GROMACS .gro file of C-alpha atoms in nm:
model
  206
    1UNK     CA    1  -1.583  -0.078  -2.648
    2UNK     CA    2  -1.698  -0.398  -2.472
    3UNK     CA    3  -2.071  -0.485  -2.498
    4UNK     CA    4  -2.162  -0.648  -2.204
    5UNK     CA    5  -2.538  -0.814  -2.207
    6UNK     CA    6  -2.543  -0.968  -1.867
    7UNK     CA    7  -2.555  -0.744  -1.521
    8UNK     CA    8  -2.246  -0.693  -1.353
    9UNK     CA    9  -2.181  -0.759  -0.996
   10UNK     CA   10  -2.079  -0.390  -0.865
   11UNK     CA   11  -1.956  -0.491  -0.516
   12UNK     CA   12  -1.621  -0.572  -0.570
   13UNK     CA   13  -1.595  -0.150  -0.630
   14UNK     CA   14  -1.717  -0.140  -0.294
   15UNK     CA   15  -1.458  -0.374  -0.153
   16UNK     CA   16  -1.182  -0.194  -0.309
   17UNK     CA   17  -1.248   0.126  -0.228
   18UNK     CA   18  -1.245  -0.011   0.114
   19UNK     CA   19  -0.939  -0.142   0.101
   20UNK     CA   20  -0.775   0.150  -0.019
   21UNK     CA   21  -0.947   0.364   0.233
   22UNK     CA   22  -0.790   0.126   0.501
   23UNK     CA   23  -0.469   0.139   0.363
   24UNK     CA   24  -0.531   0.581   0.465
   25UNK     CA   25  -0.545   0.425   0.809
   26UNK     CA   26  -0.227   0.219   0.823
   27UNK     CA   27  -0.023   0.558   0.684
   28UNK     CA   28  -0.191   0.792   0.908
   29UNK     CA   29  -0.097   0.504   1.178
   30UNK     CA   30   0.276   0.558   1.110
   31UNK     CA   31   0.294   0.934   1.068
   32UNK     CA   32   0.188   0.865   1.447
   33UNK     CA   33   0.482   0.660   1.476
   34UNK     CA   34   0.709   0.945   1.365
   35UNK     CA   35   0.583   1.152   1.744
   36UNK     CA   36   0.507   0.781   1.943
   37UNK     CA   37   0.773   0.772   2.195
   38UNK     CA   38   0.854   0.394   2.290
   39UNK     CA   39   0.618   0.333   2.582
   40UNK     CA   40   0.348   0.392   2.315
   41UNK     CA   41   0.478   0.220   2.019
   42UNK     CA   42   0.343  -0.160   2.139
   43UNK     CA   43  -0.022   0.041   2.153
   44UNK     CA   44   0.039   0.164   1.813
   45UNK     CA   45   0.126  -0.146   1.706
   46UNK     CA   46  -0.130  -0.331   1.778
   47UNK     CA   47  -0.387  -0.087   1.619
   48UNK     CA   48  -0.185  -0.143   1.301
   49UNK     CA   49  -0.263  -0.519   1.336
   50UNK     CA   50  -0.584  -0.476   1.364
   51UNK     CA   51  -0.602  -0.279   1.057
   52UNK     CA   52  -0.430  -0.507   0.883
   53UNK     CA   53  -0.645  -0.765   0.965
   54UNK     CA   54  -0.962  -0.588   0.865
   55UNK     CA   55  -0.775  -0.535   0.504
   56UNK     CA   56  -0.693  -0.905   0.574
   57UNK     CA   57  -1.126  -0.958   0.592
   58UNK     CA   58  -1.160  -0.721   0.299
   59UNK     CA   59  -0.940  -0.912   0.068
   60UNK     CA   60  -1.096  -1.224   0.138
   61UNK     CA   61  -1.440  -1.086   0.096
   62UNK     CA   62  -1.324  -0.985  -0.296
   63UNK     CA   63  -1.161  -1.331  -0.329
   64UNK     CA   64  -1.431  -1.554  -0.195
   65UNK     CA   65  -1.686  -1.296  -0.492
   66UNK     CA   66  -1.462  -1.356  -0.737
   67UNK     CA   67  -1.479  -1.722  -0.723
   68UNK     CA   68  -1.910  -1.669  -0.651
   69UNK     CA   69  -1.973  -1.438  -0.950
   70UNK     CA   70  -2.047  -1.537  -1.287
   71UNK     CA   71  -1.992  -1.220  -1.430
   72UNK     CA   72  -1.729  -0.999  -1.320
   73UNK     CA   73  -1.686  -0.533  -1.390
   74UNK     CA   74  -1.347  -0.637  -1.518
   75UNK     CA   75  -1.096  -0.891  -1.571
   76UNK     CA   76  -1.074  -1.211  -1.303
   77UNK     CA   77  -0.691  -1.166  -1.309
   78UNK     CA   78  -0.705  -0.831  -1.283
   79UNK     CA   79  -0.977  -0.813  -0.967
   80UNK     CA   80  -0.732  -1.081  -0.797
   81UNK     CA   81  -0.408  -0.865  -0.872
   82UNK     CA   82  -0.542  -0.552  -0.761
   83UNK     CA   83  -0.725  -0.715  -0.456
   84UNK     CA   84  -0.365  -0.885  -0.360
   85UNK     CA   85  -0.126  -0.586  -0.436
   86UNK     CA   86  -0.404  -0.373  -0.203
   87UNK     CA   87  -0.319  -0.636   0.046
   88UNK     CA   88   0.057  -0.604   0.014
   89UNK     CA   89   0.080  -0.236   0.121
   90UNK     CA   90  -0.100  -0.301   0.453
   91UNK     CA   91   0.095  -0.601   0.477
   92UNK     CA   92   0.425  -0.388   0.471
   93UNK     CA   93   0.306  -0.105   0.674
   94UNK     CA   94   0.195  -0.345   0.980
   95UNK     CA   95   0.557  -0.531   0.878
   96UNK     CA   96   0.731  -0.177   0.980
   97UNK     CA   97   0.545  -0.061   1.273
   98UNK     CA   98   0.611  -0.433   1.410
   99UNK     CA   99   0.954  -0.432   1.293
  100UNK     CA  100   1.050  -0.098   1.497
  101UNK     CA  101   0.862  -0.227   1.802
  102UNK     CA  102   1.047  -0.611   1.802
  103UNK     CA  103   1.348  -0.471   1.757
  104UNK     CA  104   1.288  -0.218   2.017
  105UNK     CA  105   1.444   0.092   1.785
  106UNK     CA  106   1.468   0.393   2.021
  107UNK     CA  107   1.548   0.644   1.766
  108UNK     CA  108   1.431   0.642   1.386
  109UNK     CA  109   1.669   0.761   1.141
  110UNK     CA  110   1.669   1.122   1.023
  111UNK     CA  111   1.495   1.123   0.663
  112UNK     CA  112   1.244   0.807   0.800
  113UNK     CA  113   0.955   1.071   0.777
  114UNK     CA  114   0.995   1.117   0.384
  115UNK     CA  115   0.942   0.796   0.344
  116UNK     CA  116   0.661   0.792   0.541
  117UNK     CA  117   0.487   1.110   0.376
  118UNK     CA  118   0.537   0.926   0.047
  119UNK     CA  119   0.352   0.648   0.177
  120UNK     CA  120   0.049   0.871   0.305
  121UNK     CA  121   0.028   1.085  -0.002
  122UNK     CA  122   0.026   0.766  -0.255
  123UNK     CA  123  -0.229   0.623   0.004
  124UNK     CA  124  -0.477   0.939  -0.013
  125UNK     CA  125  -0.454   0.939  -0.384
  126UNK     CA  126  -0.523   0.550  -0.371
  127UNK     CA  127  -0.840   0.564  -0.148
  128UNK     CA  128  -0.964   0.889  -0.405
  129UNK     CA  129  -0.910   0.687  -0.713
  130UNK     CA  130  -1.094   0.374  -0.602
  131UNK     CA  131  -1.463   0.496  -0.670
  132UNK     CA  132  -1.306   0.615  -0.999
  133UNK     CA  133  -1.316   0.224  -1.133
  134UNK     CA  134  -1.705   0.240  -1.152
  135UNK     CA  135  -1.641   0.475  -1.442
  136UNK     CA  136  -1.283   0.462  -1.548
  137UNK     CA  137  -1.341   0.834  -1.538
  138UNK     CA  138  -1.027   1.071  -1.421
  139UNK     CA  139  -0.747   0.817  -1.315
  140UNK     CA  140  -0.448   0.898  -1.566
  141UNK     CA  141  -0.324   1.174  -1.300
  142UNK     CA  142  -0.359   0.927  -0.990
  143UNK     CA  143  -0.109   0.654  -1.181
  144UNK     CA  144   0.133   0.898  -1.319
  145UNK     CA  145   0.161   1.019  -0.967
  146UNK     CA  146   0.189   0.757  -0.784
  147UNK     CA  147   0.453   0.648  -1.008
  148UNK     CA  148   0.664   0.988  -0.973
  149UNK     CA  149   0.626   0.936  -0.589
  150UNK     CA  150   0.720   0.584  -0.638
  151UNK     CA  151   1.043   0.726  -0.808
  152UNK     CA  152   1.116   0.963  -0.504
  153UNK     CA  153   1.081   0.668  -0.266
  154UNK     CA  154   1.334   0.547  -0.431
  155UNK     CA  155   1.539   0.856  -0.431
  156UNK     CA  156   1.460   0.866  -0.014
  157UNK     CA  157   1.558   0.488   0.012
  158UNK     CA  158   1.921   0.579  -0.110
  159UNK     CA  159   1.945   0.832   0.059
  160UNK     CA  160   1.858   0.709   0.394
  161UNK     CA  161   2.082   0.333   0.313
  162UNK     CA  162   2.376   0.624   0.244
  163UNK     CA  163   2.325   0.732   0.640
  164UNK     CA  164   2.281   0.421   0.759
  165UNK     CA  165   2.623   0.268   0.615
  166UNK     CA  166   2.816   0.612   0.722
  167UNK     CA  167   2.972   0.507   1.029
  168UNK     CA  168   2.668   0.712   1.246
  169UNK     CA  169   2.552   0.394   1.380
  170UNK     CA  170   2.652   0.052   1.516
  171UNK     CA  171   2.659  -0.275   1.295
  172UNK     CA  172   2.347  -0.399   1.468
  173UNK     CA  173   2.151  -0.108   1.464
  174UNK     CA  174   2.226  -0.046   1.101
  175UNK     CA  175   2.075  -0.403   1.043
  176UNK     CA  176   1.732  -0.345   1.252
  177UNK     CA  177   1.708  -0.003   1.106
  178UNK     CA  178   1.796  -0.153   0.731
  179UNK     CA  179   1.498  -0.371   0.783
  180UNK     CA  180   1.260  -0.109   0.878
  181UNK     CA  181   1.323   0.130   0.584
  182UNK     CA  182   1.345  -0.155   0.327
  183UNK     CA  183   1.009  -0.279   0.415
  184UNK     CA  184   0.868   0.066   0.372
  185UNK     CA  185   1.039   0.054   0.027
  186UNK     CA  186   0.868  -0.278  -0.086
  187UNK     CA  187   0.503  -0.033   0.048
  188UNK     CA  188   0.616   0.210  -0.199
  189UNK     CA  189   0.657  -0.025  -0.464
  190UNK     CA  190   0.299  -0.235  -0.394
  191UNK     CA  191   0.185   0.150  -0.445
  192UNK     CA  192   0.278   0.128  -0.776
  193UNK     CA  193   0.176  -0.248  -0.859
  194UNK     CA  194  -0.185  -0.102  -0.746
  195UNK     CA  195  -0.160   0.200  -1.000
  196UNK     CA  196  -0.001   0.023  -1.241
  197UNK     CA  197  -0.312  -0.294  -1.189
  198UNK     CA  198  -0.577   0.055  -1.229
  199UNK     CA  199  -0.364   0.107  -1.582
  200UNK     CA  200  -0.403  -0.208  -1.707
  201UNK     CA  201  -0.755  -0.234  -1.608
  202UNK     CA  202  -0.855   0.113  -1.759
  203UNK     CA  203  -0.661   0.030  -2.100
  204UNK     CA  204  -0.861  -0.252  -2.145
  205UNK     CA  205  -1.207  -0.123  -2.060
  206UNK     CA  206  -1.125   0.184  -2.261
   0.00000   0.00000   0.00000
Protein backbone atom coordinates (compact mmCIF):
# COMPACT_ATOMS: atom_id res chain seq x y z
CA UNK A 1 0.00 0.00 0.00
CA UNK A 2 1.03 3.57 -0.95
CA UNK A 3 1.95 5.93 1.94
CA UNK A 4 1.02 9.16 1.00
CA UNK A 5 2.33 12.13 3.51
CA UNK A 6 0.99 15.12 1.72
CA UNK A 7 -3.05 15.95 1.50
CA UNK A 8 -4.71 15.01 -1.49
CA UNK A 9 -6.83 17.20 -3.56
CA UNK A 10 -10.38 15.27 -3.40
CA UNK A 11 -12.21 17.30 -6.07
CA UNK A 12 -11.38 15.65 -9.04
CA UNK A 13 -13.90 12.67 -7.33
CA UNK A 14 -16.34 15.30 -7.45
CA UNK A 15 -15.80 16.13 -11.08
CA UNK A 16 -16.04 12.64 -12.13
CA UNK A 17 -18.83 11.60 -10.56
CA UNK A 18 -20.32 14.46 -12.36
CA UNK A 19 -19.42 13.51 -15.42
CA UNK A 20 -20.65 10.18 -15.20
CA UNK A 21 -23.90 11.37 -13.77
CA UNK A 22 -24.20 13.55 -17.00
CA UNK A 23 -23.43 10.91 -19.17
CA UNK A 24 -27.22 9.25 -17.22
CA UNK A 25 -28.58 12.33 -18.95
CA UNK A 26 -27.35 11.92 -22.51
CA UNK A 27 -28.80 7.99 -22.37
CA UNK A 28 -31.98 8.86 -20.79
CA UNK A 29 -31.93 11.68 -23.71
CA UNK A 30 -31.95 8.95 -26.40
CA UNK A 31 -34.28 6.38 -24.88
CA UNK A 32 -36.47 9.65 -25.61
CA UNK A 33 -35.35 9.45 -29.02
CA UNK A 34 -36.63 5.88 -29.38
CA UNK A 35 -40.74 7.62 -28.82
CA UNK A 36 -39.54 11.42 -30.39
CA UNK A 37 -41.37 11.57 -33.56
CA UNK A 38 -39.44 13.94 -36.11
CA UNK A 39 -41.02 17.33 -35.40
CA UNK A 40 -39.43 16.82 -31.94
CA UNK A 41 -36.16 15.35 -32.69
CA UNK A 42 -34.31 19.04 -33.51
CA UNK A 43 -35.69 19.89 -29.67
CA UNK A 44 -34.14 16.79 -28.48
CA UNK A 45 -31.24 17.51 -30.10
CA UNK A 46 -30.38 20.40 -28.94
CA UNK A 47 -30.85 19.38 -25.22
CA UNK A 48 -28.26 16.72 -26.03
CA UNK A 49 -25.85 19.56 -27.01
CA UNK A 50 -26.24 21.20 -24.24
CA UNK A 51 -25.42 18.28 -22.20
CA UNK A 52 -22.64 17.66 -23.95
CA UNK A 53 -21.34 20.82 -23.47
CA UNK A 54 -21.76 20.88 -19.73
CA UNK A 55 -19.61 17.38 -19.82
CA UNK A 56 -17.56 19.54 -22.26
CA UNK A 57 -17.16 22.29 -18.89
CA UNK A 58 -16.71 19.31 -16.61
CA UNK A 59 -13.80 17.86 -18.41
CA UNK A 60 -12.07 20.96 -18.61
CA UNK A 61 -12.61 21.74 -15.00
CA UNK A 62 -10.56 18.15 -14.18
CA UNK A 63 -7.96 19.12 -16.84
CA UNK A 64 -7.26 22.69 -15.94
CA UNK A 65 -6.86 20.75 -11.70
CA UNK A 66 -4.76 18.42 -12.95
CA UNK A 67 -2.30 20.75 -14.35
CA UNK A 68 -3.03 23.19 -10.76
CA UNK A 69 -2.49 20.36 -8.23
CA UNK A 70 0.64 19.31 -6.81
CA UNK A 71 -0.57 16.28 -5.48
CA UNK A 72 -3.00 14.23 -7.19
CA UNK A 73 -5.77 10.83 -5.43
CA UNK A 74 -4.25 8.85 -8.26
CA UNK A 75 -2.19 8.68 -11.21
CA UNK A 76 -1.87 12.07 -13.65
CA UNK A 77 -2.28 9.71 -16.67
CA UNK A 78 -4.80 7.97 -15.29
CA UNK A 79 -7.09 11.23 -14.03
CA UNK A 80 -6.52 12.52 -17.78
CA UNK A 81 -7.61 9.06 -19.38
CA UNK A 82 -10.54 8.60 -17.37
CA UNK A 83 -11.51 12.38 -17.57
CA UNK A 84 -11.14 12.03 -21.63
CA UNK A 85 -12.77 8.52 -22.17
CA UNK A 86 -15.82 10.17 -19.79
CA UNK A 87 -15.80 12.77 -22.45
CA UNK A 88 -15.93 10.36 -25.38
CA UNK A 89 -19.27 8.72 -24.46
CA UNK A 90 -21.13 12.07 -24.38
CA UNK A 91 -19.27 12.93 -27.32
CA UNK A 92 -20.83 9.88 -29.22
CA UNK A 93 -24.21 10.07 -27.79
CA UNK A 94 -24.68 13.93 -28.91
CA UNK A 95 -22.79 12.46 -32.35
CA UNK A 96 -26.05 10.06 -32.75
CA UNK A 97 -28.89 12.14 -31.75
CA UNK A 98 -27.29 14.81 -34.30
CA UNK A 99 -26.58 12.25 -36.77
CA UNK A 100 -30.41 11.00 -36.95
CA UNK A 101 -31.62 14.62 -36.97
CA UNK A 102 -29.01 15.89 -40.08
CA UNK A 103 -29.77 13.17 -41.89
CA UNK A 104 -33.37 13.57 -41.29
CA UNK A 105 -33.93 9.50 -40.52
CA UNK A 106 -37.73 9.03 -40.34
CA UNK A 107 -37.69 5.58 -39.10
CA UNK A 108 -34.92 3.92 -36.77
CA UNK A 109 -34.09 0.47 -37.43
CA UNK A 110 -35.77 -2.38 -35.55
CA UNK A 111 -33.14 -3.62 -32.80
CA UNK A 112 -31.83 0.42 -32.45
CA UNK A 113 -33.40 0.27 -28.87
CA UNK A 114 -30.93 -2.59 -27.62
CA UNK A 115 -28.38 -0.65 -28.34
CA UNK A 116 -29.66 2.08 -26.68
CA UNK A 117 -30.64 0.13 -23.34
CA UNK A 118 -27.02 -1.03 -23.34
CA UNK A 119 -25.94 2.38 -23.37
CA UNK A 120 -28.31 3.47 -20.36
CA UNK A 121 -27.60 0.46 -18.23
CA UNK A 122 -23.57 0.83 -18.61
CA UNK A 123 -24.32 4.60 -17.96
CA UNK A 124 -26.32 3.97 -14.53
CA UNK A 125 -23.68 1.61 -13.41
CA UNK A 126 -21.03 4.35 -14.46
CA UNK A 127 -22.61 7.32 -12.52
CA UNK A 128 -23.00 4.51 -9.24
CA UNK A 129 -19.40 3.55 -9.42
CA UNK A 130 -17.95 7.06 -9.54
CA UNK A 131 -18.18 7.91 -5.68
CA UNK A 132 -16.72 4.38 -5.36
CA UNK A 133 -13.03 5.93 -6.38
CA UNK A 134 -12.86 7.81 -2.98
CA UNK A 135 -12.45 4.33 -1.54
CA UNK A 136 -11.73 1.85 -4.23
CA UNK A 137 -14.38 0.03 -2.28
CA UNK A 138 -16.99 -2.35 -4.37
CA UNK A 139 -16.07 -1.71 -8.14
CA UNK A 140 -14.95 -5.32 -9.44
CA UNK A 141 -18.82 -6.00 -10.31
CA UNK A 142 -19.30 -2.50 -12.12
CA UNK A 143 -16.11 -3.37 -14.65
CA UNK A 144 -16.93 -6.95 -15.22
CA UNK A 145 -20.30 -5.68 -16.21
CA UNK A 146 -19.77 -3.18 -18.15
CA UNK A 147 -17.52 -5.31 -20.02
CA UNK A 148 -20.22 -8.24 -20.55
CA UNK A 149 -22.58 -5.41 -21.80
CA UNK A 150 -19.80 -4.14 -23.85
CA UNK A 151 -19.70 -7.73 -25.39
CA UNK A 152 -23.55 -7.69 -26.13
CA UNK A 153 -23.18 -4.32 -27.86
CA UNK A 154 -21.24 -5.97 -29.91
CA UNK A 155 -23.48 -8.88 -30.38
CA UNK A 156 -26.49 -6.00 -31.15
CA UNK A 157 -24.08 -4.14 -33.60
CA UNK A 158 -23.96 -7.36 -35.86
CA UNK A 159 -26.95 -7.97 -35.64
CA UNK A 160 -28.46 -4.75 -36.59
CA UNK A 161 -25.33 -4.22 -39.71
CA UNK A 162 -26.97 -7.93 -40.77
CA UNK A 163 -30.54 -5.91 -41.31
CA UNK A 164 -29.20 -3.12 -42.61
CA UNK A 165 -27.23 -4.92 -45.61
CA UNK A 166 -30.46 -7.34 -46.22
CA UNK A 167 -31.98 -5.71 -49.04
CA UNK A 168 -34.85 -3.97 -46.42
CA UNK A 169 -33.55 -0.67 -47.20
CA UNK A 170 -32.16 1.63 -49.91
CA UNK A 171 -28.30 2.19 -50.51
CA UNK A 172 -28.56 5.64 -49.00
CA UNK A 173 -30.50 4.95 -46.15
CA UNK A 174 -28.37 1.99 -45.25
CA UNK A 175 -25.40 4.56 -45.22
CA UNK A 176 -27.18 7.32 -42.83
CA UNK A 177 -28.51 4.55 -40.72
CA UNK A 178 -24.81 2.70 -40.75
CA UNK A 179 -23.56 5.90 -39.31
CA UNK A 180 -25.98 6.20 -36.57
CA UNK A 181 -25.58 2.68 -35.09
CA UNK A 182 -21.75 2.69 -35.53
CA UNK A 183 -21.40 5.75 -33.51
CA UNK A 184 -23.45 4.23 -30.77
CA UNK A 185 -20.96 1.29 -31.04
CA UNK A 186 -17.78 3.48 -30.54
CA UNK A 187 -20.32 4.81 -26.95
CA UNK A 188 -20.29 1.28 -26.04
CA UNK A 189 -16.77 0.85 -26.39
CA UNK A 190 -15.68 4.42 -24.48
CA UNK A 191 -17.96 2.46 -21.78
CA UNK A 192 -15.47 0.10 -21.48
CA UNK A 193 -12.22 2.37 -21.85
CA UNK A 194 -13.91 4.12 -18.61
CA UNK A 195 -14.22 0.67 -16.70
CA UNK A 196 -11.32 -0.59 -17.91
CA UNK A 197 -9.36 3.25 -16.75
CA UNK A 198 -11.43 2.38 -12.96
CA UNK A 199 -9.34 -1.19 -13.30
CA UNK A 200 -6.23 0.12 -13.80
CA UNK A 201 -6.63 2.75 -11.29
CA UNK A 202 -7.94 0.33 -8.51
CA UNK A 203 -5.00 -2.28 -9.27
CA UNK A 204 -2.63 0.19 -8.57
CA UNK A 205 -4.02 1.79 -5.43
CA UNK A 206 -4.76 -1.67 -4.17
Amino acid sequence: MRIRLTPRETSFYDMFASSAANLVTGSNLLLELLGADVAARPDLAERMRAAEHAGDDITHAIFHQLNSSFITPFDREDIYSLASSLDDVMDFMEEAVDLVVLYEIETLPQGIEQQIEVLARAAELTAAAMPNLRTMDNLTEYWIEVNRLENQADQIHRKLLAHLFSGAYEAIEVLKLKQVVDVLEEAADAFEHVANTVETIAVKES
